[in-house]
Amino acid sequence: YTVNTLFNNKNGKIIYGNSCTQIIYNLVNSFEKTLNIKNSNIVLSNFTHESCITPFERLANKNDIAIKWWTIKKDKTDNNINYNIDYNNLLEKIDNNTSLVVIPHVSNVLGNILDIKNIIKDIKKINKNTKVLVDGVAYFPHRLLDVNDLNVDYYVVSFYKFCGLR
């Protein structure tokens, strides 16, 4: 009840584990049976935590799934280099074969808070069957969370990161 209230989780299920890394590994192992991953692709970002990359690379290698990378955009102007997160670059990677998109709520590299609600809306416009997993570890300790409003398929947090509990 308490966690459902904290997350404003009205319809989803909550799974507990030792850490986000372990939960993601367990979840990825279940995807072979629960997601339609044959002849599909997965979109990963290069500005997220390792736990949101390696398990999916293993899943892709084992099941011959293509990985598409959403990468940080590097803009060079004069003598300055700016790094940005380009949402259009992500959306260009989504197609009818995209089974899963894995993204951080806050970039582990730049610290940007991503507009998860609109990203999910845009992904679902392209392919309504694409599932979205969001790493909320860096977000939830600092902001209120409403998974119902985000309409996210999977949202992962670590209680020990902000409560000291494991």
PDB file of C-alpha atoms in Angstrom:
ATOM      1  CA  TYR A   1       0.000   0.000   0.000  1.00  0.00           C
ATOM      2  CA  THR A   2       2.740   2.451   0.975  1.00  0.00           C
ATOM      3  CA  VAL A   3       4.810   1.869  -2.164  1.00  0.00           C
ATOM      4  CA  ASN A   4       1.746   2.022  -4.415  1.00  0.00           C
ATOM      5  CA  THR A   5       0.926   5.369  -2.807  1.00  0.00           C
ATOM      6  CA  LEU A   6       4.499   6.661  -3.209  1.00  0.00           C
ATOM      7  CA  PHE A   7       4.540   5.770  -6.903  1.00  0.00           C
ATOM      8  CA  ASN A   8       0.855   6.528  -7.567  1.00  0.00           C
ATOM      9  CA  ASN A   9       0.746   2.995  -8.895  1.00  0.00           C
ATOM     10  CA  LYS A  10      -2.898   2.251  -9.629  1.00  0.00           C
ATOM     11  CA  ASN A  11      -2.718  -0.718 -11.998  1.00  0.00           C
ATOM     12  CA  GLY A  12       0.768  -2.196 -11.976  1.00  0.00           C
ATOM     13  CA  LYS A  13       2.477  -4.852  -9.961  1.00  0.00           C
ATOM     14  CA  ILE A  14       5.442  -4.250  -7.694  1.00  0.00           C
ATOM     15  CA  ILE A  15       8.370  -6.633  -7.542  1.00  0.00           C
ATOM     16  CA  TYR A  16      10.997  -6.348  -4.808  1.00  0.00           C
ATOM     17  CA  GLY A  17      14.609  -7.390  -5.015  1.00  0.00           C
ATOM     18  CA  ASN A  18      18.079  -6.709  -3.638  1.00  0.00           C
ATOM     19  CA  SER A  19      18.969  -4.048  -6.171  1.00  0.00           C
ATOM     20  CA  CYS A  20      17.887  -2.605  -9.502  1.00  0.00           C
ATOM     21  CA  THR A  21      20.712  -4.458 -11.170  1.00  0.00           C
ATOM     22  CA  GLN A  22      19.395  -7.806  -9.901  1.00  0.00           C
ATOM     23  CA  ILE A  23      15.779  -6.934 -10.681  1.00  0.00           C
ATOM     24  CA  ILE A  24      16.700  -5.929 -14.236  1.00  0.00           C
ATOM     25  CA  TYR A  25      18.662  -9.160 -14.756  1.00  0.00           C
ATOM     26  CA  ASN A  26      15.670 -11.170 -13.512  1.00  0.00           C
ATOM     27  CA  LEU A  27      13.266  -9.186 -15.665  1.00  0.00           C
ATOM     28  CA  VAL A  28      15.426  -9.580 -18.767  1.00  0.00           C
ATOM     29  CA  ASN A  29      15.582 -13.343 -18.220  1.00  0.00           C
ATOM     30  CA  SER A  30      11.776 -13.403 -18.234  1.00  0.00           C
ATOM     31  CA  PHE A  31      11.550 -11.412 -21.481  1.00  0.00           C
ATOM     32  CA  GLU A  32      12.402 -14.465 -23.562  1.00  0.00           C
ATOM     33  CA  LYS A  33       9.047 -15.899 -22.519  1.00  0.00           C
ATOM     34  CA  THR A  34       6.933 -12.770 -21.979  1.00  0.00           C
ATOM     35  CA  LEU A  35       7.881 -10.422 -24.832  1.00  0.00           C
ATOM     36  CA  ASN A  36       7.526 -11.002 -28.530  1.00  0.00           C
ATOM     37  CA  ILE A  37      11.248 -10.686 -29.212  1.00  0.00           C
ATOM     38  CA  LYS A  38      11.656 -12.886 -32.292  1.00  0.00           C
ATOM     39  CA  ASN A  39      12.949 -10.785 -35.198  1.00  0.00           C
ATOM     40  CA  SER A  40      12.763  -7.668 -33.043  1.00  0.00           C
ATOM     41  CA  ASN A  41      15.056  -4.901 -31.964  1.00  0.00           C
ATOM     42  CA  ILE A  42      15.760  -3.220 -28.650  1.00  0.00           C
ATOM     43  CA  VAL A  43      16.716   0.426 -28.208  1.00  0.00           C
ATOM     44  CA  LEU A  44      19.301   1.196 -25.518  1.00  0.00           C
ATOM     45  CA  SER A  45      20.945   4.488 -24.583  1.00  0.00           C
ATOM     46  CA  ASN A  46      24.631   5.134 -24.093  1.00  0.00           C
ATOM     47  CA  PHE A  47      23.955   7.612 -21.281  1.00  0.00           C
ATOM     48  CA  THR A  48      22.494   5.252 -18.721  1.00  0.00           C
ATOM     49  CA  HIS A  49      23.658   2.933 -15.967  1.00  0.00           C
ATOM     50  CA  GLU A  50      25.456  -0.274 -16.952  1.00  0.00           C
ATOM     51  CA  SER A  51      22.649  -2.383 -15.497  1.00  0.00           C
ATOM     52  CA  CYS A  52      20.419  -1.054 -18.292  1.00  0.00           C
ATOM     53  CA  ILE A  53      22.862  -2.157 -20.977  1.00  0.00           C
ATOM     54  CA  THR A  54      24.658  -5.443 -20.275  1.00  0.00           C
ATOM     55  CA  PRO A  55      21.621  -7.673 -19.540  1.00  0.00           C
ATOM     56  CA  PHE A  56      19.962  -6.493 -22.749  1.00  0.00           C
ATOM     57  CA  GLU A  57      23.124  -7.067 -24.780  1.00  0.00           C
ATOM     58  CA  ARG A  58      23.170 -10.643 -23.473  1.00  0.00           C
ATOM     59  CA  LEU A  59      19.480 -11.075 -24.324  1.00  0.00           C
ATOM     60  CA  ALA A  60      20.104  -9.726 -27.827  1.00  0.00           C
ATOM     61  CA  ASN A  61      23.137 -11.947 -28.439  1.00  0.00           C
ATOM     62  CA  LYS A  62      21.342 -15.043 -27.199  1.00  0.00           C
ATOM     63  CA  ASN A  63      18.202 -14.408 -29.267  1.00  0.00           C
ATOM     64  CA  ASP A  64      19.650 -12.723 -32.355  1.00  0.00           C
ATOM     65  CA  ILE A  65      17.944  -9.421 -31.571  1.00  0.00           C
ATOM     66  CA  ALA A  66      19.248  -6.189 -33.074  1.00  0.00           C
ATOM     67  CA  ILE A  67      20.284  -3.402 -30.712  1.00  0.00           C
ATOM     68  CA  LYS A  68      19.808   0.194 -31.768  1.00  0.00           C
ATOM     69  CA  TRP A  69      21.720   2.815 -29.789  1.00  0.00           C
ATOM     70  CA  TRP A  70      20.254   6.142 -28.728  1.00  0.00           C
ATOM     71  CA  THR A  71      23.390   8.218 -28.312  1.00  0.00           C
ATOM     72  CA  ILE A  72      24.242  11.611 -26.941  1.00  0.00           C
ATOM     73  CA  LYS A  73      24.382  14.284 -29.608  1.00  0.00           C
ATOM     74  CA  LYS A  74      27.693  16.118 -29.793  1.00  0.00           C
ATOM     75  CA  ASP A  75      27.509  19.666 -31.165  1.00  0.00           C
ATOM     76  CA  LYS A  76      30.674  21.575 -31.850  1.00  0.00           C
ATOM     77  CA  THR A  77      30.421  25.352 -32.083  1.00  0.00           C
ATOM     78  CA  ASP A  78      33.516  27.554 -32.263  1.00  0.00           C
ATOM     79  CA  ASN A  79      35.758  26.166 -29.528  1.00  0.00           C
ATOM     80  CA  ASN A  80      32.948  24.669 -27.468  1.00  0.00           C
ATOM     81  CA  ILE A  81      31.557  21.162 -27.464  1.00  0.00           C
ATOM     82  CA  ASN A  82      27.999  20.724 -26.226  1.00  0.00           C
ATOM     83  CA  TYR A  83      26.350  17.415 -25.468  1.00  0.00           C
ATOM     84  CA  ASN A  84      22.591  17.074 -25.797  1.00  0.00           C
ATOM     85  CA  ILE A  85      19.931  14.420 -25.589  1.00  0.00           C
ATOM     86  CA  ASP A  86      18.032  14.417 -28.878  1.00  0.00           C
ATOM     87  CA  TYR A  87      14.546  12.900 -28.573  1.00  0.00           C
ATOM     88  CA  ASN A  88      14.118  12.805 -32.363  1.00  0.00           C
ATOM     89  CA  ASN A  89      17.184  10.575 -32.553  1.00  0.00           C
ATOM     90  CA  LEU A  90      15.394   8.092 -30.282  1.00  0.00           C
ATOM     91  CA  LEU A  91      12.128   8.205 -32.203  1.00  0.00           C
ATOM     92  CA  GLU A  92      13.932   7.561 -35.502  1.00  0.00           C
ATOM     93  CA  LYS A  93      15.047   4.221 -34.061  1.00  0.00           C
ATOM     94  CA  ILE A  94      11.528   2.988 -33.239  1.00  0.00           C
ATOM     95  CA  ASP A  95       9.819   0.844 -35.868  1.00  0.00           C
ATOM     96  CA  ASN A  96       7.293  -1.988 -36.134  1.00  0.00           C
ATOM     97  CA  ASN A  97       9.937  -4.449 -34.925  1.00  0.00           C
ATOM     98  CA  THR A  98      10.916  -2.574 -31.767  1.00  0.00           C
ATOM     99  CA  SER A  99       9.957  -4.743 -28.807  1.00  0.00           C
ATOM    100  CA  LEU A 100      11.602  -2.736 -26.028  1.00  0.00           C
ATOM    101  CA  VAL A 101      13.098   0.664 -25.259  1.00  0.00           C
ATOM    102  CA  VAL A 102      15.277   1.022 -22.156  1.00  0.00           C
ATOM    103  CA  ILE A 103      15.906   4.583 -20.968  1.00  0.00           C
ATOM    104  CA  PRO A 104      16.944   6.435 -17.832  1.00  0.00           C
ATOM    105  CA  HIS A 105      14.626   8.946 -16.187  1.00  0.00           C
ATOM    106  CA  VAL A 106      17.779  10.939 -15.421  1.00  0.00           C
ATOM    107  CA  SER A 107      20.872  10.598 -17.592  1.00  0.00           C
ATOM    108  CA  ASN A 108      23.788   9.091 -15.683  1.00  0.00           C
ATOM    109  CA  VAL A 109      26.151  11.031 -17.939  1.00  0.00           C
ATOM    110  CA  LEU A 110      24.625  14.515 -18.285  1.00  0.00           C
ATOM    111  CA  GLY A 111      22.213  14.647 -15.345  1.00  0.00           C
ATOM    112  CA  ASN A 112      19.293  15.674 -17.588  1.00  0.00           C
ATOM    113  CA  ILE A 113      15.792  14.736 -16.495  1.00  0.00           C
ATOM    114  CA  LEU A 114      14.117  13.127 -19.490  1.00  0.00           C
ATOM    115  CA  ASP A 115      10.507  13.879 -20.389  1.00  0.00           C
ATOM    116  CA  ILE A 116       9.410  10.279 -19.901  1.00  0.00           C
ATOM    117  CA  LYS A 117       5.683  10.897 -20.293  1.00  0.00           C
ATOM    118  CA  ASN A 118       6.047  12.471 -23.737  1.00  0.00           C
ATOM    119  CA  ILE A 119       8.749  10.034 -24.832  1.00  0.00           C
ATOM    120  CA  ILE A 120       6.423   7.120 -24.052  1.00  0.00           C
ATOM    121  CA  LYS A 121       3.507   8.813 -25.852  1.00  0.00           C
ATOM    122  CA  ASP A 122       5.658   9.334 -28.942  1.00  0.00           C
ATOM    123  CA  ILE A 123       7.030   5.784 -28.874  1.00  0.00           C
ATOM    124  CA  LYS A 124       3.514   4.327 -28.590  1.00  0.00           C
ATOM    125  CA  LYS A 125       2.348   6.477 -31.549  1.00  0.00           C
ATOM    126  CA  ILE A 126       4.962   4.755 -33.685  1.00  0.00           C
ATOM    127  CA  ASN A 127       4.495   1.254 -32.255  1.00  0.00           C
ATOM    128  CA  LYS A 128       1.819   0.706 -29.618  1.00  0.00           C
ATOM    129  CA  ASN A 129       3.272  -2.713 -28.783  1.00  0.00           C
ATOM    130  CA  THR A 130       6.725  -1.435 -27.827  1.00  0.00           C
ATOM    131  CA  LYS A 131       7.385  -1.829 -24.113  1.00  0.00           C
ATOM    132  CA  VAL A 132       9.318   0.868 -22.243  1.00  0.00           C
ATOM    133  CA  LEU A 133      11.543   0.216 -19.244  1.00  0.00           C
ATOM    134  CA  VAL A 134      12.633   3.285 -17.282  1.00  0.00           C
ATOM    135  CA  ASP A 135      15.518   3.361 -14.816  1.00  0.00           C
ATOM    136  CA  GLY A 136      14.287   5.682 -12.069  1.00  0.00           C
ATOM    137  CA  VAL A 137      17.144   5.145  -9.621  1.00  0.00           C
ATOM    138  CA  ALA A 138      18.547   8.663 -10.017  1.00  0.00           C
ATOM    139  CA  TYR A 139      15.118  10.301 -10.269  1.00  0.00           C
ATOM    140  CA  PHE A 140      12.965   8.931  -7.462  1.00  0.00           C
ATOM    141  CA  PRO A 141      15.103  10.040  -4.501  1.00  0.00           C
ATOM    142  CA  HIS A 142      14.676  13.667  -5.613  1.00  0.00           C
ATOM    143  CA  ARG A 143      11.218  13.977  -7.162  1.00  0.00           C
ATOM    144  CA  LEU A 144       7.663  12.741  -6.792  1.00  0.00           C
ATOM    145  CA  LEU A 145       6.816   9.844  -9.054  1.00  0.00           C
ATOM    146  CA  ASP A 146       3.533   9.077 -10.787  1.00  0.00           C
ATOM    147  CA  VAL A 147       3.872   5.863 -12.777  1.00  0.00           C
ATOM    148  CA  ASN A 148       0.170   5.930 -13.572  1.00  0.00           C
ATOM    149  CA  ASP A 149       0.517   9.307 -15.288  1.00  0.00           C
ATOM    150  CA  LEU A 150       3.710   8.268 -17.097  1.00  0.00           C
ATOM    151  CA  ASN A 151       1.970   5.170 -18.517  1.00  0.00           C
ATOM    152  CA  VAL A 152       5.252   3.286 -18.220  1.00  0.00           C
ATOM    153  CA  ASP A 153       5.484  -0.476 -18.679  1.00  0.00           C
ATOM    154  CA  TYR A 154       8.409  -1.053 -16.292  1.00  0.00           C
ATOM    155  CA  TYR A 155       9.842   1.434 -13.800  1.00  0.00           C
ATOM    156  CA  VAL A 156      12.783   0.428 -11.616  1.00  0.00           C
ATOM    157  CA  VAL A 157      14.041   2.144  -8.430  1.00  0.00           C
ATOM    158  CA  SER A 158      16.372   1.231  -5.584  1.00  0.00           C
ATOM    159  CA  PHE A 159      15.054   1.868  -2.102  1.00  0.00           C
ATOM    160  CA  TYR A 160      18.503   1.591  -0.559  1.00  0.00           C
ATOM    161  CA  LYS A 161      19.678   4.570  -2.626  1.00  0.00           C
ATOM    162  CA  PHE A 162      17.485   6.892  -0.601  1.00  0.00           C
ATOM    163  CA  CYS A 163      16.225   4.911   2.397  1.00  0.00           C
ATOM    164  CA  GLY A 164      19.402   3.057   3.333  1.00  0.00           C
ATOM    165  CA  LEU A 165      17.497  -0.245   3.168  1.00  0.00           C
ATOM    166  CA  ARG A 166      18.524  -3.184   1.046  1.00  0.00           C
TER     167      ARG A 166
END
